[in-house]
């Protein structure tokens, strides 16, 4: 009898207990650290524990480093939260980069043109509003085209990014200071007009509080409001939405306005609360990294906090080990890549169960 | 193990997570016979056959093909053993031709010899009486043609043992007859065939033997010659089911919907509904018969506000009878209709793609139509929660909990959730499209009973169906559509199956008088 059962069996899980899912994620994180350790040791002969310690050091080692990590996490998180409603609606908004930039440009414009004439609270309120409007506008354009003519939103939002980048370059050239530097420089450096204030002596605390509030609000919006419910229905099936009397067009445009608005607000936080300048790299690819944040968290905005923190931690840690051990960027990128690979890979094991052939069981059955 | 068996499956067990889909199931298929595999929804028929065709791998048990124990780890293994399966959902590439689809996945060089394939396809067709055009693209094919192609594909690959998974579910009565003729030819040629079905009359008509499964367990098998519908139903359901559909005389039927000159064109400008005029009465069940794609879907969707119509079309809704006030439904959408207080229930053909949200829980689906009703921006969950519990309780929905996504329920339970929600809104008009398609006997009769209760409660019920026997037993009047036109309205009590079948395919002379109710 040629009796070979396949060695491994892959079957879709119907469901999985939440603690099991987290156990798998934890195991994959541990495994990722082990593989990284082997990789580090094998290539550089460095003590992996020291390297990990250095990563920790780089992200949280000093109070200043910790706050920078917090600041960057907040912005990444804010963009991820902005993507959540669009993604829930299965609208692949990859235009966060542009929406952030537009929000940033709007904020910078308010700070530059009105910095002398308005008091800071008014400046902040105004730039907050215009950045939201600018981001929303950048989100609404592809949404209207999608709703009316069913254009592909991925391409559309992606291309809107390039328009935003060029527009930013144009504005940077216009606002150049000092002339010839090809940069805007720190806006209102002396007066700090329009800058988000320090709270309790912590410069970035207000950013963190602001973003956490947005995170909680978005969670609540998606889960408990009628509009949030409509977003889920449209995302699942437009036919069902029409059947239920939901105006699909309106929901698409409204949701993308919201998504763009929150991304625009991220631009406001990045400019008024963090860099105090504007350049084409103000978004710095975070509009794309945030896609990973949103997806890995399955659009749960609270889980996004963890993911955003992890990604920023990896980035800061990688920079640190690169400088501390004289490794180049590639080594730290490799470490980052390995960890992400394992974490994303763990989702496979959460979705599918893998079983190995059981010899004993089979024999028993034959003996019977 | 004698050689008379083409297939023997012994003690086959398969579980998915905590669900035991097959528990020590036994099945034997003799050479040159047609075996019906009978069972309710979720009884494990398809799972069992998927293990024979290499899609799933059993947790336990043995499979013998032609007396030899075999391991079937992939569809490829199954083909090597001469086993071919035709699935309910066809696995064809739309943009390729019939011959190209047949060639797909076959071993061989990079060059497809279309001529050779075409020749062999024609050979197979001539032998068994199939009609397949090897050069026709799949997207030009009807459902029945696609199914034929799937069968030819398995034969082309040398299948001696054929498995057909609910092949008649998508066919008209005439097409079913053709399929059965072909199946008999194949049997006479020595092929062994398993047909999965839950239609008793088909079992009795086509098969030599029948094996019955219930809740994943093997109940027994018997020669069809010795079986009757009664005995098979009892085996399948596990208790006695009344197979009569009750039909009360409509009490005081009042005209509730006046459909006038309803014309619908699709996006390509093709006329789907041509000048339909029809009355629907409260307290009666109006059946709609027609071969698939004859405008049934458009008719219901136009009334529901989901289908753009041509000018001149009108659907008047009269809540209090012909003299009462009227509301024009054409030009409205489901939302405005609901806002006018018109309780129009609609059970669409596409349950998970239109009537329900597959990934949402029962509770989430219960609020699909009422979530707007509460004040303020927040959704109210208490009522949908209660409603979900009520539907589960009253319609005996089998579900782990009301917080389970509906896509995880079996077809029958999905339909109960949908029908339950629509009835719970207390409708004045209830439209249903293929309400029992894919459902087992037990659930089907539950649905008929529910529709009858609605009729009794004075609801105007429209029942679009495909099973003519049921239409004739259930409906007070039957509107027969033919190519988007209303061919006749028959009295359900006097019409015959032949008459309806004929009117479905042959347009009466338009100048002739329209048979009224």
Short mmCIF file of N, CA and C in Angstrom, two decimals, chain A residues 59-121:
data_model
loop_
_atom_site.label_atom_id
_atom_site.label_comp_id
_atom_site.label_asym_id
_atom_site.label_seq_id
_atom_site.Cartn_x
_atom_site.Cartn_y
_atom_site.Cartn_z
N UNK A 59 15.98 54.23 21.43
CA UNK A 59 14.60 54.68 21.40
C UNK A 59 14.17 55.30 22.72
N UNK A 60 14.62 54.72 23.83
CA UNK A 60 14.13 55.18 25.12
C UNK A 60 15.23 55.55 26.11
N UNK A 61 16.48 55.56 25.62
CA UNK A 61 17.61 55.70 26.52
C UNK A 61 17.61 56.96 27.38
N UNK A 62 17.31 58.07 26.78
CA UNK A 62 17.28 59.31 27.56
C UNK A 62 15.87 59.89 27.45
N UNK A 63 15.60 60.82 28.31
CA UNK A 63 14.28 61.44 28.30
C UNK A 63 14.03 62.09 26.95
N UNK A 64 15.07 62.73 26.40
CA UNK A 64 14.90 63.39 25.12
C UNK A 64 14.58 62.39 24.02
N UNK A 65 15.36 61.27 24.02
CA UNK A 65 15.12 60.25 23.00
C UNK A 65 13.70 59.69 23.12
N UNK A 66 13.29 59.46 24.37
CA UNK A 66 11.96 58.90 24.57
C UNK A 66 10.90 59.84 24.00
N UNK A 67 11.07 61.14 24.25
CA UNK A 67 10.06 62.07 23.76
C UNK A 67 10.08 62.19 22.25
N UNK A 68 11.26 62.02 21.66
CA UNK A 68 11.28 62.04 20.20
C UNK A 68 10.58 60.81 19.64
N UNK A 69 10.81 59.68 20.31
CA UNK A 69 10.09 58.47 19.90
C UNK A 69 8.58 58.68 20.03
N UNK A 70 8.18 59.29 21.14
CA UNK A 70 6.75 59.55 21.35
C UNK A 70 6.21 60.48 20.26
N UNK A 71 6.97 61.51 19.98
CA UNK A 71 6.54 62.49 18.99
C UNK A 71 6.32 61.82 17.63
N UNK A 72 7.30 61.01 17.22
CA UNK A 72 7.19 60.36 15.91
C UNK A 72 6.09 59.32 15.90
N UNK A 73 5.94 58.60 17.04
CA UNK A 73 4.86 57.63 17.13
C UNK A 73 3.51 58.33 16.97
N UNK A 74 3.38 59.47 17.63
CA UNK A 74 2.11 60.18 17.59
C UNK A 74 1.73 60.53 16.15
N UNK A 75 2.69 61.03 15.39
CA UNK A 75 2.37 61.43 14.02
C UNK A 75 2.03 60.21 13.16
N UNK A 76 2.83 59.16 13.30
CA UNK A 76 2.56 57.94 12.53
C UNK A 76 1.18 57.38 12.90
N UNK A 77 0.91 57.37 14.18
CA UNK A 77 -0.38 56.86 14.65
C UNK A 77 -1.52 57.69 14.10
N UNK A 78 -1.34 58.99 14.12
CA UNK A 78 -2.40 59.88 13.66
C UNK A 78 -2.73 59.61 12.18
N UNK A 79 -1.71 59.38 11.38
CA UNK A 79 -1.95 59.08 9.97
C UNK A 79 -2.65 57.72 9.84
N UNK A 80 -2.18 56.75 10.64
CA UNK A 80 -2.82 55.42 10.60
C UNK A 80 -4.29 55.51 10.96
N UNK A 81 -4.58 56.29 11.98
CA UNK A 81 -5.97 56.49 12.40
C UNK A 81 -6.77 57.15 11.29
N UNK A 82 -6.12 58.06 10.58
CA UNK A 82 -6.79 58.72 9.46
C UNK A 82 -7.12 57.73 8.35
N UNK A 83 -6.26 56.74 8.16
CA UNK A 83 -6.52 55.77 7.10
C UNK A 83 -7.63 54.81 7.47
N UNK A 84 -7.84 54.61 8.77
CA UNK A 84 -8.77 53.57 9.23
C UNK A 84 -10.16 53.65 8.57
N UNK A 85 -10.83 54.81 8.59
CA UNK A 85 -12.18 54.81 8.00
C UNK A 85 -12.16 54.48 6.51
N UNK A 86 -11.16 55.00 5.78
CA UNK A 86 -11.09 54.71 4.35
C UNK A 86 -10.90 53.21 4.12
N UNK A 87 -10.00 52.63 4.89
CA UNK A 87 -9.73 51.20 4.69
C UNK A 87 -10.91 50.35 5.12
N UNK A 88 -11.61 50.78 6.17
CA UNK A 88 -12.80 50.04 6.59
C UNK A 88 -13.80 49.99 5.44
N UNK A 89 -13.81 51.04 4.64
CA UNK A 89 -14.74 51.15 3.52
C UNK A 89 -14.16 50.46 2.29
N UNK A 90 -13.03 49.79 2.44
CA UNK A 90 -12.33 49.16 1.32
C UNK A 90 -11.98 50.19 0.25
N UNK A 91 -11.65 51.37 0.68
CA UNK A 91 -11.22 52.42 -0.24
C UNK A 91 -9.72 52.55 0.01
N UNK A 92 -8.93 52.13 -0.95
CA UNK A 92 -7.50 52.02 -0.71
C UNK A 92 -6.83 53.39 -0.87
N UNK A 93 -6.91 54.14 0.19
CA UNK A 93 -6.32 55.46 0.22
C UNK A 93 -4.82 55.35 0.45
N UNK A 94 -4.04 55.44 -0.61
CA UNK A 94 -2.59 55.45 -0.43
C UNK A 94 -2.08 56.88 -0.62
N UNK A 95 -2.99 57.81 -0.42
CA UNK A 95 -2.63 59.22 -0.63
C UNK A 95 -2.39 59.98 0.66
N UNK A 96 -2.18 59.25 1.75
CA UNK A 96 -1.97 59.93 3.03
C UNK A 96 -0.78 60.87 2.96
N UNK A 97 0.27 60.44 2.26
CA UNK A 97 1.47 61.26 2.13
C UNK A 97 1.11 62.67 1.63
N UNK A 98 0.30 62.71 0.59
CA UNK A 98 -0.10 64.00 0.03
C UNK A 98 -1.04 64.76 0.95
N UNK A 99 -1.94 64.02 1.60
CA UNK A 99 -2.89 64.69 2.49
C UNK A 99 -2.17 65.30 3.68
N UNK A 100 -1.16 64.59 4.17
CA UNK A 100 -0.34 65.13 5.28
C UNK A 100 0.38 66.39 4.82
N UNK A 101 0.97 66.31 3.65
CA UNK A 101 1.72 67.47 3.13
C UNK A 101 0.81 68.68 2.96
N UNK A 102 -0.39 68.45 2.45
CA UNK A 102 -1.28 69.59 2.25
C UNK A 102 -1.64 70.22 3.59
N UNK A 103 -1.89 69.36 4.58
CA UNK A 103 -2.17 69.89 5.92
C UNK A 103 -0.98 70.67 6.44
N UNK A 104 0.21 70.13 6.20
CA UNK A 104 1.43 70.80 6.65
C UNK A 104 1.61 72.14 5.96
N UNK A 105 1.38 72.18 4.65
CA UNK A 105 1.54 73.43 3.90
C UNK A 105 0.55 74.48 4.40
N UNK A 106 -0.68 74.04 4.66
CA UNK A 106 -1.70 74.97 5.12
C UNK A 106 -1.27 75.57 6.46
N UNK A 107 -0.77 74.72 7.34
CA UNK A 107 -0.32 75.20 8.64
C UNK A 107 0.83 76.20 8.49
N UNK A 108 1.79 75.81 7.64
CA UNK A 108 2.95 76.67 7.43
C UNK A 108 2.52 78.03 6.87
N UNK A 109 1.54 78.00 5.96
CA UNK A 109 1.07 79.25 5.36
C UNK A 109 0.49 80.16 6.43
N UNK A 110 -0.33 79.59 7.32
CA UNK A 110 -0.92 80.40 8.38
C UNK A 110 0.18 80.98 9.26
N UNK A 111 1.16 80.13 9.62
CA UNK A 111 2.23 80.59 10.50
C UNK A 111 3.04 81.70 9.84
N UNK A 112 3.28 81.55 8.53
CA UNK A 112 4.13 82.53 7.85
C UNK A 112 3.39 83.84 7.61
N UNK A 113 2.16 83.76 7.08
CA UNK A 113 1.48 84.98 6.67
C UNK A 113 0.81 85.72 7.82
N UNK A 114 0.37 84.95 8.84
CA UNK A 114 -0.37 85.59 9.91
C UNK A 114 0.39 85.59 11.23
N UNK A 115 1.63 85.08 11.18
CA UNK A 115 2.42 84.94 12.40
C UNK A 115 2.59 86.23 13.18
N UNK A 116 2.61 87.35 12.48
CA UNK A 116 2.82 88.62 13.16
C UNK A 116 1.51 89.25 13.61
N UNK A 117 0.43 88.92 12.92
CA UNK A 117 -0.80 89.66 13.18
C UNK A 117 -1.76 88.99 14.16
N UNK A 118 -1.63 87.69 14.35
CA UNK A 118 -2.58 87.01 15.24
C UNK A 118 -1.85 86.44 16.45
N UNK A 119 -2.55 86.37 17.61
CA UNK A 119 -1.94 85.72 18.76
C UNK A 119 -1.86 84.20 18.54
N UNK A 120 -0.96 83.55 19.26
CA UNK A 120 -0.73 82.13 19.03
C UNK A 120 -1.97 81.24 19.15
N UNK A 121 -2.82 81.40 20.17
CA UNK A 121 -4.00 80.53 20.24
C UNK A 121 -4.85 80.62 18.98
#
